[in-house]
Amino acid sequence: MTTIPLRVAGLSWRVRPRAVAVTLGGLALLGLLMALNMRIGDIPMSLSQVLGGTFDVNSADHFVIMELRLPRALTGALVGAALALSGAIIQSIARNPLASPEILGVTTGASVTVVAGVVASGSAYGGVSGLLSTLGIPLLALLGGLTGAVIVYALAWRRGLDGYRLVLVGIGVAAVFTNVKYWLLTVGDVNDTGRAMVWISGSLNGRGWEHVVPVALALAVLVPLTLLGTRSLDALRFGDDTVTALGLRMNPARALMILAAVLLAAVATASAGPIAFVALAAPQVALRLTRYGQPPLLSSAVVGAVLTAAADLIARTVFSPIELPVGVVTAVLGAPYLIHLIWKARK
Amino acid sequence: MTSTAVTPRPHGVQHRRLTVLLVLLGAVVIGVVLSITIGAKSVPPADAWHALTAPTGTENDIVIRSLRVPRTVLGVLAGLALGVAGALMQGHTRNPLADPGLLGVTQGAAFAMVASIILLGASSLLAYIWFGLAGALIASVGVFALGMVGGRGGPTPVTLALAGTAVSAFLYALTSAIVLLDEQAMDVFRFWQAGSIAARGSEVVWQVLPFILAGLVLAMVNAPGLNALALGEDVARGLGQNIALTRTVGVAAVTLLTGASVAACGSLAFVGLIVPHLVRPLSGTDHRWLLPYSGLVGAALLLLADVIGRVVAPPGELEVGVVLALLGAPFFVVLVRRRKPVRL
């Protein structure tokens, strides 16, 4: 691993050219995908039309671009980034490539709450009514996600936090949430089940600015915070005992990082549902592309954004007019690529 | 990591282990008795005995012989299979998050069954257990082959686990796409997903029995090799282990056990995820004991959860998967909190 030290006014950073290249390359690809997402749809547009629609308020395309396509594409990219970042943090803390926000109770908690809401208030009229329409699915998901995380955290805390115990408690709580979710899906009307399944898979259908803003805010606050914690995460790789012996105070740093991971996943899930596979795959893809020993945070976020943006483009165009939930496509797209990377590394 | 594979143990330890084994066996027997006698129609033990030994075609005899017995046998088989498969899987991947469906077994079965519904127009998943089994086997072999390619001495645990997760996610996505586009498939799939051992009938039991028996034999054969592998691949090789063979046998066992169980009973794979963690404090990390303990605890838990599911929500039933999660998981969490976890 080549590393270039960068020193400015007494502070020093390690710069890894490969990670920088992956991040910048990912951002370029993301830009391209966003542009395509703007152009392709029921009304195909040229790039000049897109630009005209973006900046000219009186243009006929203004509504399509600014109210439909841009917020949706942004929600996808931001949610993908947030989930991937959350996954990268959790995989580092648990020191386990199979870990994802699921074991923190966030996505499973959100899923079970939303399914319960849809099944309880979904009615024969085919619409969403009652409590759910007042609260809204995003708020319900946020509440469920945070509650799930609090439960896991409280149960895992015992004179400090141990990565291994967190994983085990997470498995137990996730098992309860998941099976209650399965049960709720069998209780309701099959139409409600279908609606709930779309949300569980993760969908960007009809997402507007109200879905963009919370995720953007969360990322704006939490990305710098988590980058500050990178050093602690790097140290964690050596195991709790070694870290303690080295004299690092791990509990505060680790608690903050877990909190950040929980908030990122909760806000992202509230906006677009628990988009499958991004949180697990993006960090592993980023890790292999940058050849780190541990999921790199920033590169993971960029990979997550690219994966989700690309999946959304496919989800809404390939089977048009039928639109697939984006979470169905992220796995179809991400899994072969991850397998390819694993396979390549073995040669 | 301690292993008792090579060091002889004092008689006390061996004695204690046999006692635990007998206690667990007793728990399974109690589970069987409860499962046969309790339900929507309660049958006194004497009548149950009558039905089993000298049936004369009374109502109780029919209930017992055509409903309760197949259901109970399937519960025992699936519990044994999933418990053992979970312990094997966690041993081979050395990952506490590994469930026995990790290599794509569960999702392979789900995809094959749902695909057969829309292609062949069946109204029940149970008609397609063969497809489920085939799907499970193909997915698992595919993942294992993927891990084998280019590797020396077999795939490493991490690549195996990751490749399995990726393939599972891929298959799950395809399954979701199908059920979202086809309401009838969705209606069948959601009940399979919840997991149940009810209303399977004896033909299902006969269908999965050979696979599970073969899987159990392979698993026990695999135990000593797995103990050596737990010391690290280099040490195991030094001890004369054929690592590729040990891994292959292990994966074959997991695939047979899990594939047969999920094809018949739905996605109950988390039984295999949780049970080994429950059992490790009792058994230690010696797989020769961990595997049978896990199987017995799995069977006892599955039967108990199924019986509870029958009586808590009359006149209906609660799916065994839900009861098991609500019952087993909190117990599991308490256990994790009280003791220092036995690490893999």
Tab-separated table of N, CA, C and O in Angstrom, chain B residues 144-241:
chain	number	residue	atom	x	y	z
B	144	PHE	N	-19.808	-22.404	-3.584
B	144	PHE	CA	-18.596	-23.126	-3.189
B	144	PHE	C	-17.610	-23.195	-4.353
B	144	PHE	O	-16.405	-22.973	-4.171
B	145	ALA	N	-18.128	-23.462	-5.555
B	145	ALA	CA	-17.269	-23.513	-6.733
B	145	ALA	C	-16.597	-22.157	-6.953
B	145	ALA	O	-15.409	-22.067	-7.242
B	146	LEU	N	-17.383	-21.117	-6.767
B	146	LEU	CA	-16.867	-19.757	-6.910
B	146	LEU	C	-15.703	-19.521	-5.961
B	146	LEU	O	-14.690	-18.918	-6.313
B	147	GLY	N	-15.855	-20.008	-4.722
B	147	GLY	CA	-14.802	-19.848	-3.740
B	147	GLY	C	-13.594	-20.723	-4.044
B	147	GLY	O	-12.470	-20.384	-3.696
B	148	MET	N	-13.839	-21.850	-4.713
B	148	MET	CA	-12.750	-22.785	-4.998
B	148	MET	C	-11.834	-22.282	-6.110
B	148	MET	O	-10.642	-22.565	-6.123
B	149	VAL	N	-12.433	-21.556	-7.064
B	149	VAL	CA	-11.684	-21.202	-8.268
B	149	VAL	C	-10.401	-20.458	-7.911
B	149	VAL	O	-10.431	-19.459	-7.209
B	150	GLY	N	-9.312	-20.946	-8.388
B	150	GLY	CA	-8.043	-20.242	-8.210
B	150	GLY	C	-7.481	-20.359	-6.815
B	150	GLY	O	-6.431	-19.813	-6.528
B	151	GLY	N	-8.170	-21.045	-5.915
B	151	GLY	CA	-7.679	-21.114	-4.549
B	151	GLY	C	-6.756	-22.306	-4.347
B	151	GLY	O	-6.872	-23.316	-5.019
B	152	ARG	N	-5.862	-22.150	-3.412
B	152	ARG	CA	-5.038	-23.292	-3.039
B	152	ARG	C	-5.670	-23.914	-1.801
B	152	ARG	O	-5.899	-23.216	-0.819
B	153	GLY	N	-5.957	-25.180	-1.846
B	153	GLY	CA	-6.459	-25.871	-0.657
B	153	GLY	C	-7.835	-25.419	-0.229
B	153	GLY	O	-8.166	-25.441	0.937
B	154	GLY	N	-8.653	-24.989	-1.186
B	154	GLY	CA	-10.029	-24.641	-0.846
B	154	GLY	C	-10.193	-23.178	-0.520
B	154	GLY	O	-9.222	-22.466	-0.290
B	155	PRO	N	-11.446	-22.736	-0.477
B	155	PRO	CA	-11.739	-21.327	-0.262
B	155	PRO	C	-11.485	-20.912	1.181
B	155	PRO	O	-11.588	-21.723	2.087
B	156	THR	N	-11.144	-19.640	1.380
B	156	THR	CA	-10.998	-19.153	2.743
B	156	THR	C	-12.388	-18.829	3.287
B	156	THR	O	-13.306	-18.550	2.525
B	157	PRO	N	-12.535	-18.887	4.610
B	157	PRO	CA	-13.839	-18.631	5.206
B	157	PRO	C	-14.440	-17.290	4.794
B	157	PRO	O	-15.621	-17.200	4.496
B	158	VAL	N	-13.606	-16.251	4.764
B	158	VAL	CA	-14.158	-14.921	4.499
B	158	VAL	C	-14.708	-14.819	3.082
B	158	VAL	O	-15.807	-14.311	2.861
B	159	THR	N	-13.937	-15.328	2.107
B	159	THR	CA	-14.430	-15.231	0.735
B	159	THR	C	-15.690	-16.070	0.567
B	159	THR	O	-16.624	-15.670	-0.112
B	160	LEU	N	-15.710	-17.218	1.233
B	160	LEU	CA	-16.878	-18.091	1.140
B	160	LEU	C	-18.115	-17.365	1.685
B	160	LEU	O	-19.178	-17.340	1.050
B	161	ALA	N	-17.947	-16.754	2.857
B	161	ALA	CA	-19.079	-16.075	3.487
B	161	ALA	C	-19.553	-14.899	2.639
B	161	ALA	O	-20.749	-14.701	2.431
B	162	LEU	N	-18.595	-14.134	2.120
B	162	LEU	CA	-18.979	-12.957	1.332
B	162	LEU	C	-19.630	-13.368	0.018
B	162	LEU	O	-20.648	-12.796	-0.387
B	163	ALA	N	-19.026	-14.354	-0.644
B	163	ALA	CA	-19.603	-14.807	-1.907
B	163	ALA	C	-21.011	-15.342	-1.668
B	163	ALA	O	-21.934	-15.063	-2.441
B	164	GLY	N	-21.192	-16.072	-0.560
B	164	GLY	CA	-22.512	-16.597	-0.229
B	164	GLY	C	-23.519	-15.496	0.015
B	164	GLY	O	-24.656	-15.541	-0.463
B	165	THR	N	-23.099	-14.460	0.750
B	165	THR	CA	-24.001	-13.346	1.018
B	165	THR	C	-24.380	-12.646	-0.276
B	165	THR	O	-25.542	-12.268	-0.480
B	166	ALA	N	-23.384	-12.475	-1.152
B	166	ALA	CA	-23.655	-11.786	-2.414
B	166	ALA	C	-24.646	-12.589	-3.256
B	166	ALA	O	-25.627	-12.044	-3.778
B	167	VAL	N	-24.410	-13.897	-3.364
B	167	VAL	CA	-25.316	-14.725	-4.164
B	167	VAL	C	-26.712	-14.737	-3.538
B	167	VAL	O	-27.730	-14.644	-4.240
B	168	SER	N	-26.777	-14.811	-2.186
B	168	SER	CA	-28.077	-14.782	-1.513
B	168	SER	C	-28.820	-13.491	-1.825
B	168	SER	O	-30.022	-13.509	-2.119
B	169	ALA	N	-28.110	-12.377	-1.738
B	169	ALA	CA	-28.755	-11.090	-2.003
B	169	ALA	C	-29.265	-11.037	-3.436
B	169	ALA	O	-30.371	-10.553	-3.706
B	170	PHE	N	-28.471	-11.576	-4.351
B	170	PHE	CA	-28.849	-11.603	-5.764
B	170	PHE	C	-30.128	-12.412	-5.952
B	170	PHE	O	-31.092	-11.949	-6.577
B	171	LEU	N	-30.156	-13.607	-5.377
B	171	LEU	CA	-31.333	-14.469	-5.542
B	171	LEU	C	-32.558	-13.873	-4.849
B	171	LEU	O	-33.667	-13.938	-5.362
B	172	TYR	N	-32.319	-13.270	-3.669
B	172	TYR	CA	-33.445	-12.659	-2.958
B	172	TYR	C	-34.043	-11.531	-3.786
B	172	TYR	O	-35.265	-11.353	-3.825
B	173	ALA	N	-33.168	-10.780	-4.455
B	173	ALA	CA	-33.666	-9.688	-5.296
B	173	ALA	C	-34.555	-10.236	-6.407
B	173	ALA	O	-35.632	-9.705	-6.682
B	174	LEU	N	-34.109	-11.329	-7.041
B	174	LEU	CA	-34.917	-11.915	-8.113
B	174	LEU	C	-36.251	-12.413	-7.558
B	174	LEU	O	-37.308	-12.205	-8.166
B	175	THR	N	-36.199	-13.049	-6.384
B	175	THR	CA	-37.436	-13.533	-5.768
B	175	THR	C	-38.380	-12.367	-5.487
B	175	THR	O	-39.576	-12.436	-5.786
B	176	SER	N	-37.843	-11.277	-4.912
B	176	SER	CA	-38.703	-10.127	-4.621
B	176	SER	C	-39.313	-9.593	-5.900
B	176	SER	O	-40.489	-9.228	-5.934
B	177	ALA	N	-38.489	-9.503	-6.967
B	177	ALA	CA	-39.021	-8.973	-8.221
B	177	ALA	C	-40.205	-9.823	-8.675
B	177	ALA	O	-41.250	-9.296	-9.062
B	178	ILE	N	-40.059	-11.145	-8.596
B	178	ILE	CA	-41.140	-12.021	-9.052
B	178	ILE	C	-42.392	-11.819	-8.194
B	178	ILE	O	-43.487	-11.626	-8.714
B	179	VAL	N	-42.227	-11.851	-6.867
B	179	VAL	CA	-43.432	-11.780	-6.033
B	179	VAL	C	-44.063	-10.393	-6.094
B	179	VAL	O	-45.268	-10.257	-5.908
B	180	LEU	N	-43.259	-9.366	-6.381
B	180	LEU	CA	-43.857	-8.030	-6.494
B	180	LEU	C	-44.667	-7.910	-7.774
B	180	LEU	O	-45.626	-7.153	-7.848
B	181	LEU	N	-44.270	-8.655	-8.793
B	181	LEU	CA	-44.990	-8.566	-10.070
B	181	LEU	C	-46.144	-9.557	-10.134
B	181	LEU	O	-47.012	-9.443	-10.981
B	182	ASP	N	-46.142	-10.571	-9.268
B	182	ASP	CA	-47.163	-11.609	-9.341
B	182	ASP	C	-47.811	-11.790	-7.977
B	182	ASP	O	-47.193	-12.319	-7.048
B	183	GLU	N	-49.055	-11.350	-7.887
B	183	GLU	CA	-49.707	-11.330	-6.582
B	183	GLU	C	-49.896	-12.732	-6.013
B	183	GLU	O	-49.770	-12.956	-4.820
B	184	GLN	N	-50.185	-13.688	-6.896
B	184	GLN	CA	-50.432	-15.045	-6.405
B	184	GLN	C	-49.157	-15.646	-5.811
B	184	GLN	O	-49.177	-16.280	-4.754
B	185	ALA	N	-48.033	-15.396	-6.488
B	185	ALA	CA	-46.755	-15.885	-5.964
B	185	ALA	C	-46.467	-15.236	-4.614
B	185	ALA	O	-45.987	-15.891	-3.686
B	186	MET	N	-46.793	-13.943	-4.519
B	186	MET	CA	-46.575	-13.233	-3.260
B	186	MET	C	-47.371	-13.870	-2.130
B	186	MET	O	-46.872	-14.057	-1.019
B	187	ASP	N	-48.618	-14.232	-2.454
B	187	ASP	CA	-49.484	-14.771	-1.417
B	187	ASP	C	-48.930	-16.097	-0.882
B	187	ASP	O	-49.023	-16.383	0.313
B	188	VAL	N	-48.364	-16.908	-1.764
B	188	VAL	CA	-47.800	-18.178	-1.315
B	188	VAL	C	-46.475	-17.935	-0.602
B	188	VAL	O	-46.194	-18.510	0.448
B	189	PHE	N	-45.687	-17.054	-1.191
B	189	PHE	CA	-44.333	-16.820	-0.682
B	189	PHE	C	-44.347	-16.287	0.748
B	189	PHE	O	-43.515	-16.668	1.573
B	190	ARG	N	-45.302	-15.402	1.036
B	190	ARG	CA	-45.259	-14.781	2.368
B	190	ARG	C	-45.474	-15.813	3.473
B	190	ARG	O	-44.959	-15.664	4.569
B	191	PHE	N	-46.245	-16.845	3.178
B	191	PHE	CA	-46.445	-17.874	4.207
B	191	PHE	C	-45.231	-18.793	4.331
B	191	PHE	O	-44.881	-19.229	5.418
B	192	TRP	N	-44.592	-19.062	3.198
B	192	TRP	CA	-43.357	-19.851	3.249
B	192	TRP	C	-42.314	-19.107	4.063
B	192	TRP	O	-41.597	-19.671	4.877
B	193	GLN	N	-42.246	-17.781	3.822
B	193	GLN	CA	-41.242	-16.944	4.478
B	193	GLN	C	-41.385	-16.967	5.989
B	193	GLN	O	-40.388	-16.931	6.720
B	194	ALA	N	-42.633	-17.015	6.458
B	194	ALA	CA	-42.857	-16.999	7.897
B	194	ALA	C	-42.386	-18.300	8.553
B	194	ALA	O	-42.057	-18.319	9.727
B	195	GLY	N	-42.344	-19.383	7.786
B	195	GLY	CA	-41.821	-20.630	8.318
B	195	GLY	C	-42.842	-21.397	9.129
B	195	GLY	O	-43.422	-20.886	10.070
B	196	SER	N	-43.097	-22.629	8.764
B	196	SER	CA	-44.084	-23.430	9.495
B	196	SER	C	-43.814	-24.908	9.263
B	196	SER	O	-43.262	-25.303	8.234
B	197	ILE	N	-44.188	-25.728	10.241
B	197	ILE	CA	-44.092	-27.172	10.037
B	197	ILE	C	-45.484	-27.796	10.024
B	197	ILE	O	-45.631	-29.012	10.026
B	198	ALA	N	-46.524	-26.945	9.983
B	198	ALA	CA	-47.892	-27.456	10.018
B	198	ALA	C	-48.326	-27.944	8.637
B	198	ALA	O	-47.839	-27.466	7.613
B	199	ALA	N	-49.256	-28.899	8.633
B	199	ALA	CA	-49.935	-29.334	7.404
B	199	ALA	C	-48.964	-29.736	6.303
B	199	ALA	O	-49.144	-29.400	5.145
B	200	ARG	N	-47.900	-30.437	6.657
B	200	ARG	CA	-46.939	-30.872	5.643
B	200	ARG	C	-47.224	-32.298	5.174
B	200	ARG	O	-46.833	-32.678	4.095
B	201	GLY	N	-47.812	-33.103	6.047
B	201	GLY	CA	-48.127	-34.469	5.635
B	201	GLY	C	-46.914	-35.366	5.622
B	201	GLY	O	-45.768	-34.907	5.598
B	202	SER	N	-47.172	-36.669	5.635
B	202	SER	CA	-46.044	-37.593	5.770
B	202	SER	C	-45.228	-37.690	4.490
B	202	SER	O	-44.044	-38.015	4.537
B	203	GLU	N	-45.843	-37.363	3.337
B	203	GLU	CA	-45.008	-37.494	2.118
B	203	GLU	C	-43.859	-36.493	2.125
B	203	GLU	O	-42.761	-36.784	1.656
B	204	VAL	N	-44.111	-35.293	2.714
B	204	VAL	CA	-43.028	-34.311	2.815
B	204	VAL	C	-41.920	-34.856	3.717
B	204	VAL	O	-40.731	-34.716	3.422
B	205	VAL	N	-42.338	-35.489	4.808
B	205	VAL	CA	-41.343	-36.062	5.725
B	205	VAL	C	-40.468	-37.068	4.980
B	205	VAL	O	-39.240	-37.038	5.072
B	206	TRP	N	-41.120	-37.972	4.203
B	206	TRP	CA	-40.341	-38.970	3.474
B	206	TRP	C	-39.449	-38.330	2.421
B	206	TRP	O	-38.361	-38.824	2.132
B	207	GLN	N	-39.918	-37.202	1.848
B	207	GLN	CA	-39.109	-36.520	0.835
B	207	GLN	C	-37.794	-36.008	1.416
B	207	GLN	O	-36.743	-36.137	0.804
B	208	VAL	N	-37.869	-35.378	2.612
B	208	VAL	CA	-36.661	-34.738	3.131
B	208	VAL	C	-35.817	-35.677	3.991
B	208	VAL	O	-34.637	-35.419	4.206
B	209	LEU	N	-36.416	-36.776	4.457
B	209	LEU	CA	-35.710	-37.649	5.396
B	209	LEU	C	-34.337	-38.116	4.902
B	209	LEU	O	-33.344	-37.958	5.623
B	210	PRO	N	-34.234	-38.662	3.678
B	210	PRO	CA	-32.911	-39.148	3.258
B	210	PRO	C	-31.855	-38.051	3.229
B	210	PRO	O	-30.706	-38.286	3.619
B	211	PHE	N	-32.249	-36.851	2.801
B	211	PHE	CA	-31.277	-35.758	2.719
B	211	PHE	C	-30.771	-35.384	4.096
B	211	PHE	O	-29.581	-35.169	4.309
B	212	ILE	N	-31.724	-35.316	5.060
B	212	ILE	CA	-31.317	-34.898	6.399
B	212	ILE	C	-30.467	-35.977	7.064
B	212	ILE	O	-29.450	-35.672	7.699
B	213	LEU	N	-30.846	-37.250	6.886
B	213	LEU	CA	-30.026	-38.319	7.475
B	213	LEU	C	-28.621	-38.298	6.890
B	213	LEU	O	-27.624	-38.353	7.621
B	214	ALA	N	-28.529	-38.179	5.562
B	214	ALA	CA	-27.209	-38.123	4.932
B	214	ALA	C	-26.418	-36.936	5.464
B	214	ALA	O	-25.227	-37.035	5.776
B	215	GLY	N	-27.101	-35.792	5.603
B	215	GLY	CA	-26.435	-34.589	6.103
B	215	GLY	C	-25.921	-34.779	7.519
B	215	GLY	O	-24.804	-34.367	7.849
B	216	LEU	N	-26.722	-35.435	8.363
B	216	LEU	CA	-26.306	-35.638	9.755
B	216	LEU	C	-25.069	-36.536	9.826
B	216	LEU	O	-24.140	-36.275	10.594
B	217	VAL	N	-25.060	-37.589	9.007
B	217	VAL	CA	-23.895	-38.484	9.000
B	217	VAL	C	-22.650	-37.722	8.560
B	217	VAL	O	-21.593	-37.767	9.210
B	218	LEU	N	-22.771	-36.977	7.455
B	218	LEU	CA	-21.627	-36.203	6.975
B	218	LEU	C	-21.145	-35.218	8.035
B	218	LEU	O	-19.944	-35.017	8.222
B	219	ALA	N	-22.099	-34.607	8.743
B	219	ALA	CA	-21.735	-33.618	9.753
B	219	ALA	C	-20.901	-34.255	10.856
B	219	ALA	O	-19.871	-33.712	11.264
B	220	MET	N	-21.328	-35.431	11.347
B	220	MET	CA	-20.574	-36.064	12.423
B	220	MET	C	-19.197	-36.518	11.939
B	220	MET	O	-18.212	-36.445	12.666
B	221	VAL	N	-19.134	-36.975	10.691
B	221	VAL	CA	-17.840	-37.348	10.118
B	221	VAL	C	-16.920	-36.137	10.056
B	221	VAL	O	-15.711	-36.223	10.239
B	222	ASN	N	-17.535	-34.985	9.827
B	222	ASN	CA	-16.782	-33.752	9.639
B	222	ASN	C	-16.240	-33.160	10.947
B	222	ASN	O	-15.299	-32.355	10.933
B	223	ALA	N	-16.845	-33.563	12.089
B	223	ALA	CA	-16.538	-32.884	13.352
B	223	ALA	C	-15.047	-32.882	13.733
B	223	ALA	O	-14.499	-31.819	14.038
B	224	PRO	N	-14.356	-34.046	13.708
B	224	PRO	CA	-12.946	-34.010	14.104
B	224	PRO	C	-12.107	-33.111	13.194
B	224	PRO	O	-11.265	-32.350	13.669
B	225	GLY	N	-12.370	-33.197	11.895
B	225	GLY	CA	-11.637	-32.353	10.952
B	225	GLY	C	-11.861	-30.881	11.227
B	225	GLY	O	-10.937	-30.068	11.152
B	226	LEU	N	-13.096	-30.549	11.583
B	226	LEU	CA	-13.424	-29.153	11.865
B	226	LEU	C	-12.701	-28.675	13.122
B	226	LEU	O	-12.245	-27.531	13.187
B	227	ASN	N	-12.568	-29.564	14.113
B	227	ASN	CA	-11.801	-29.217	15.309
B	227	ASN	C	-10.370	-28.855	14.943
B	227	ASN	O	-9.810	-27.893	15.460
B	228	ALA	N	-9.781	-29.630	14.031
B	228	ALA	CA	-8.409	-29.347	13.617
B	228	ALA	C	-8.353	-28.022	12.870
B	228	ALA	O	-7.449	-27.209	13.077
B	229	LEU	N	-9.353	-27.788	12.010
B	229	LEU	CA	-9.377	-26.543	11.240
B	229	LEU	C	-9.482	-25.324	12.142
B	229	LEU	O	-8.984	-24.253	11.812
B	230	ALA	N	-10.142	-25.501	13.291
B	230	ALA	CA	-10.322	-24.377	14.199
B	230	ALA	C	-8.990	-23.895	14.762
B	230	ALA	O	-8.879	-22.779	15.243
B	231	LEU	N	-7.976	-24.750	14.690
B	231	LEU	CA	-6.644	-24.352	15.166
B	231	LEU	C	-5.930	-23.492	14.134
B	231	LEU	O	-4.809	-23.055	14.343
B	232	GLY	N	-6.563	-23.290	13.000
B	232	GLY	CA	-5.917	-22.543	11.921
B	232	GLY	C	-5.535	-23.507	10.813
B	232	GLY	O	-5.242	-24.679	11.062
B	233	GLU	N	-5.572	-23.010	9.581
B	233	GLU	CA	-5.354	-23.900	8.445
B	233	GLU	C	-3.942	-24.497	8.449
B	233	GLU	O	-3.749	-25.648	8.083
B	234	ASP	N	-2.963	-23.691	8.858
B	234	ASP	CA	-1.583	-24.189	8.821
B	234	ASP	C	-1.388	-25.335	9.803
B	234	ASP	O	-0.809	-26.368	9.469
B	235	VAL	N	-1.905	-25.131	11.017
B	235	VAL	CA	-1.793	-26.185	12.026
B	235	VAL	C	-2.523	-27.434	11.550
B	235	VAL	O	-2.022	-28.556	11.659
B	236	ALA	N	-3.721	-27.214	10.996
B	236	ALA	CA	-4.521	-28.349	10.544
B	236	ALA	C	-3.770	-29.129	9.469
B	236	ALA	O	-3.741	-30.364	9.482
B	237	ARG	N	-3.141	-28.393	8.556
B	237	ARG	CA	-2.378	-29.058	7.496
B	237	ARG	C	-1.217	-29.842	8.121
B	237	ARG	O	-0.925	-30.969	7.736
B	238	GLY	N	-0.598	-29.221	9.122
B	238	GLY	CA	0.507	-29.883	9.805
B	238	GLY	C	0.058	-31.167	10.497
B	238	GLY	O	0.810	-32.128	10.611
B	239	LEU	N	-1.187	-31.175	10.962
B	239	LEU	CA	-1.721	-32.357	11.636
B	239	LEU	C	-2.147	-33.419	10.634
B	239	LEU	O	-2.671	-34.464	11.022
B	240	GLY	N	-1.983	-33.131	9.354
B	240	GLY	CA	-2.305	-34.126	8.348
B	240	GLY	C	-3.720	-34.039	7.824
B	240	GLY	O	-4.230	-34.979	7.224
B	241	GLN	N	-4.389	-32.915	8.064
B	241	GLN	CA	-5.750	-32.755	7.560
B	241	GLN	C	-5.743	-32.413	6.075
B	241	GLN	O	-4.922	-31.620	5.628
